[in-house]
Tab-separated table of C-alpha atoms in Angstrom:
chain	number	residue	atom	x	y	z
A	1	UNK	CA	20.237	10.070	-13.742
A	2	UNK	CA	20.326	7.047	-16.096
A	3	UNK	CA	16.722	6.757	-17.711
A	4	UNK	CA	13.750	5.395	-15.362
A	5	UNK	CA	13.404	1.944	-16.324
A	6	UNK	CA	9.495	1.179	-15.030
A	7	UNK	CA	6.114	3.552	-15.209
A	8	UNK	CA	3.344	3.824	-12.348
A	9	UNK	CA	0.354	3.366	-14.202
A	10	UNK	CA	-1.954	4.015	-11.479
A	11	UNK	CA	-3.497	4.141	-8.076
A	12	UNK	CA	-3.932	0.521	-6.914
A	13	UNK	CA	-5.115	1.245	-3.377
A	14	UNK	CA	-5.175	3.862	-0.234
A	15	UNK	CA	-5.075	2.440	3.489
A	16	UNK	CA	-6.913	3.533	6.466
A	17	UNK	CA	-6.444	3.613	9.560
A	18	UNK	CA	-8.734	3.283	12.872
A	19	UNK	CA	-8.592	1.559	16.037
A	20	UNK	CA	-11.637	-0.025	15.332
A	21	UNK	CA	-12.296	-0.948	11.916
A	22	UNK	CA	-16.250	-1.570	12.115
A	23	UNK	CA	-16.248	1.964	11.854
A	24	UNK	CA	-14.734	2.545	8.740
A	25	UNK	CA	-17.113	-0.147	7.758
A	26	UNK	CA	-20.046	1.850	8.507
A	27	UNK	CA	-18.417	5.033	5.968
A	28	UNK	CA	-17.155	2.738	3.334
A	29	UNK	CA	-19.284	0.007	3.245
A	30	UNK	CA	-22.542	0.434	4.426
A	31	UNK	CA	-22.919	4.440	3.416
A	32	UNK	CA	-20.672	4.906	0.804
A	33	UNK	CA	-21.401	0.906	-0.935
A	34	UNK	CA	-18.090	-0.276	-1.489
A	35	UNK	CA	-18.145	-4.446	-2.143
A	36	UNK	CA	-16.266	-6.034	1.001
A	37	UNK	CA	-13.540	-9.058	-1.572
A	38	UNK	CA	-11.559	-9.921	1.436
A	39	UNK	CA	-9.770	-9.742	4.379
A	40	UNK	CA	-6.267	-10.065	5.439
A	41	UNK	CA	-4.626	-10.456	9.135
A	42	UNK	CA	-0.810	-10.689	10.170
A	43	UNK	CA	1.670	-10.287	13.338
A	44	UNK	CA	4.078	-8.694	11.244
A	45	UNK	CA	2.256	-6.323	9.896
A	46	UNK	CA	0.535	-5.613	12.630
A	47	UNK	CA	-2.771	-5.406	11.005
A	48	UNK	CA	-6.721	-6.396	10.668
A	49	UNK	CA	-6.978	-5.484	7.587
A	50	UNK	CA	-11.041	-6.319	5.438
A	51	UNK	CA	-10.464	-5.711	1.782
A	52	UNK	CA	-13.137	-3.098	-0.194
A	53	UNK	CA	-13.265	-2.206	-3.903
A	54	UNK	CA	-14.941	0.349	-5.687
A	55	UNK	CA	-14.776	0.699	-10.016
A	56	UNK	CA	-14.090	-2.686	-11.780
A	57	UNK	CA	-11.816	-4.848	-13.783
A	58	UNK	CA	-8.606	-3.423	-14.408
A	59	UNK	CA	-8.923	0.209	-13.193
A	60	UNK	CA	-10.987	-1.227	-9.642
A	61	UNK	CA	-9.601	0.529	-6.311
A	62	UNK	CA	-8.919	-0.986	-3.490
A	63	UNK	CA	-9.882	0.624	-0.189
A	64	UNK	CA	-8.487	-1.336	2.759
A	65	UNK	CA	-9.513	-0.674	6.314
A	66	UNK	CA	-7.211	-1.681	9.155
A	67	UNK	CA	-6.915	-1.841	12.819
A	68	UNK	CA	-4.577	-2.782	14.894
A	69	UNK	CA	-4.164	-6.470	15.780
A	70	UNK	CA	-2.311	-4.491	19.243
A	71	UNK	CA	-2.723	-1.022	19.379
A	72	UNK	CA	0.698	-1.051	21.710
A	73	UNK	CA	3.259	-2.830	19.183
A	74	UNK	CA	4.608	-1.207	15.591
A	75	UNK	CA	3.723	-0.822	12.540
A	76	UNK	CA	0.907	1.208	14.025
A	77	UNK	CA	-1.618	1.233	11.209
A	78	UNK	CA	-3.862	3.154	13.222
A	79	UNK	CA	-2.390	6.392	13.653
A	80	UNK	CA	-2.512	8.030	10.266
A	81	UNK	CA	-6.247	7.574	9.630
A	82	UNK	CA	-5.192	7.432	5.959
A	83	UNK	CA	-1.724	4.713	5.714
A	84	UNK	CA	-0.564	4.829	3.349
A	85	UNK	CA	-1.113	5.165	-0.937
A	86	UNK	CA	-0.859	1.637	-2.800
A	87	UNK	CA	0.832	2.487	-6.965
A	88	UNK	CA	0.050	-0.042	-9.531
A	89	UNK	CA	3.895	-0.317	-11.074
A	90	UNK	CA	4.959	-2.474	-14.425
A	91	UNK	CA	8.068	-3.585	-13.422
A	92	UNK	CA	8.653	-3.934	-9.374
A	93	UNK	CA	11.815	-5.022	-9.833
A	94	UNK	CA	13.023	-2.633	-11.814
A	95	UNK	CA	11.704	0.798	-10.147
A	96	UNK	CA	13.055	-1.060	-6.641
A	97	UNK	CA	16.194	-1.256	-8.481
A	98	UNK	CA	16.565	1.805	-10.222
A	99	UNK	CA	14.579	3.797	-7.354
A	100	UNK	CA	17.610	2.762	-4.257
A	101	UNK	CA	20.121	3.739	-6.604
A	102	UNK	CA	18.781	7.210	-6.947
A	103	UNK	CA	19.244	7.250	-3.054
A	104	UNK	CA	15.302	6.549	-2.088
A	105	UNK	CA	14.595	5.199	0.743
A	106	UNK	CA	12.566	1.709	1.150
A	107	UNK	CA	10.769	0.834	4.069
A	108	UNK	CA	12.185	-2.980	5.707
A	109	UNK	CA	10.560	-6.098	4.694
A	110	UNK	CA	11.632	-5.679	1.483
A	111	UNK	CA	9.609	-6.771	-1.809
A	112	UNK	CA	6.744	-9.349	-1.014
A	113	UNK	CA	3.371	-10.528	-1.204
A	114	UNK	CA	0.882	-8.510	-0.026
A	115	UNK	CA	-2.743	-8.554	1.390
A	116	UNK	CA	-4.202	-8.882	-2.059
A	117	UNK	CA	-1.633	-11.108	-3.592
A	118	UNK	CA	0.557	-8.805	-5.247
A	119	UNK	CA	4.711	-8.538	-4.689
A	120	UNK	CA	4.977	-4.861	-3.070
A	121	UNK	CA	7.031	-3.132	-1.054
A	122	UNK	CA	7.133	0.509	1.330
A	123	UNK	CA	8.814	3.663	0.445
A	124	UNK	CA	10.028	4.656	3.829
A	125	UNK	CA	8.030	7.779	4.857
A	126	UNK	CA	11.432	9.974	6.416
A	127	UNK	CA	15.035	10.052	4.883
A	128	UNK	CA	17.509	9.742	5.622
A	129	UNK	CA	21.410	10.416	4.858
A	130	UNK	CA	22.085	6.670	3.539
A	131	UNK	CA	19.077	7.978	1.387
A	132	UNK	CA	17.851	11.189	1.148
A	133	UNK	CA	14.845	10.916	-0.897
A	134	UNK	CA	11.491	9.232	1.309
A	135	UNK	CA	8.028	9.801	1.084
A	136	UNK	CA	7.764	13.177	2.863
A	137	UNK	CA	5.632	11.717	5.209
A	138	UNK	CA	3.247	9.910	3.401
A	139	UNK	CA	3.894	5.778	3.534
A	140	UNK	CA	3.795	4.776	-0.427
A	141	UNK	CA	3.387	1.390	-1.410
A	142	UNK	CA	4.391	-0.196	-5.169
A	143	UNK	CA	2.595	-2.819	-6.208
A	144	UNK	CA	3.134	-5.203	-9.178
A	145	UNK	CA	0.832	-5.183	-11.329
A	146	UNK	CA	-0.891	-7.498	-13.188
A	147	UNK	CA	-1.170	-8.173	-16.841
A	148	UNK	CA	-4.732	-6.862	-17.325
A	149	UNK	CA	-3.700	-3.909	-15.422
A	150	UNK	CA	-0.344	-3.287	-17.777
A	151	UNK	CA	-2.825	-3.939	-20.567
A	152	UNK	CA	-5.527	-1.637	-19.315
A	153	UNK	CA	-2.997	1.268	-18.248
A	154	UNK	CA	-0.257	1.253	-19.341
């Protein structure tokens, strides 16, 4: 195996799904005191999302509260309450290239801008014959870390 040309720096986010995000808001914002810092809607991703944060600066962690735009469509952001974990990556293009060469399966969609404005992509939760390594049931988002996060966590 070739040396890994990237580093996982820390947790960027967790995403929590439900049929009605107002119930999630009640816990995460009203009860636990997270700050709502943005929203995101995407027909392609079938999501209506509130972006919340805990902590400050480069070490803050995002908590995304998600509900589907249409519960009958895919992706079904509400069917797994803990929808995915996001990891800060110091060099996303190198990570994708290296992981693909090692047999890691990525979800469709490729590298793209995510809800918070960073480049992202997802590791598929299930492996297949062509790509025998995957998230073992967990959807994992790789997120390009901005310079301040790389400096703080790298």
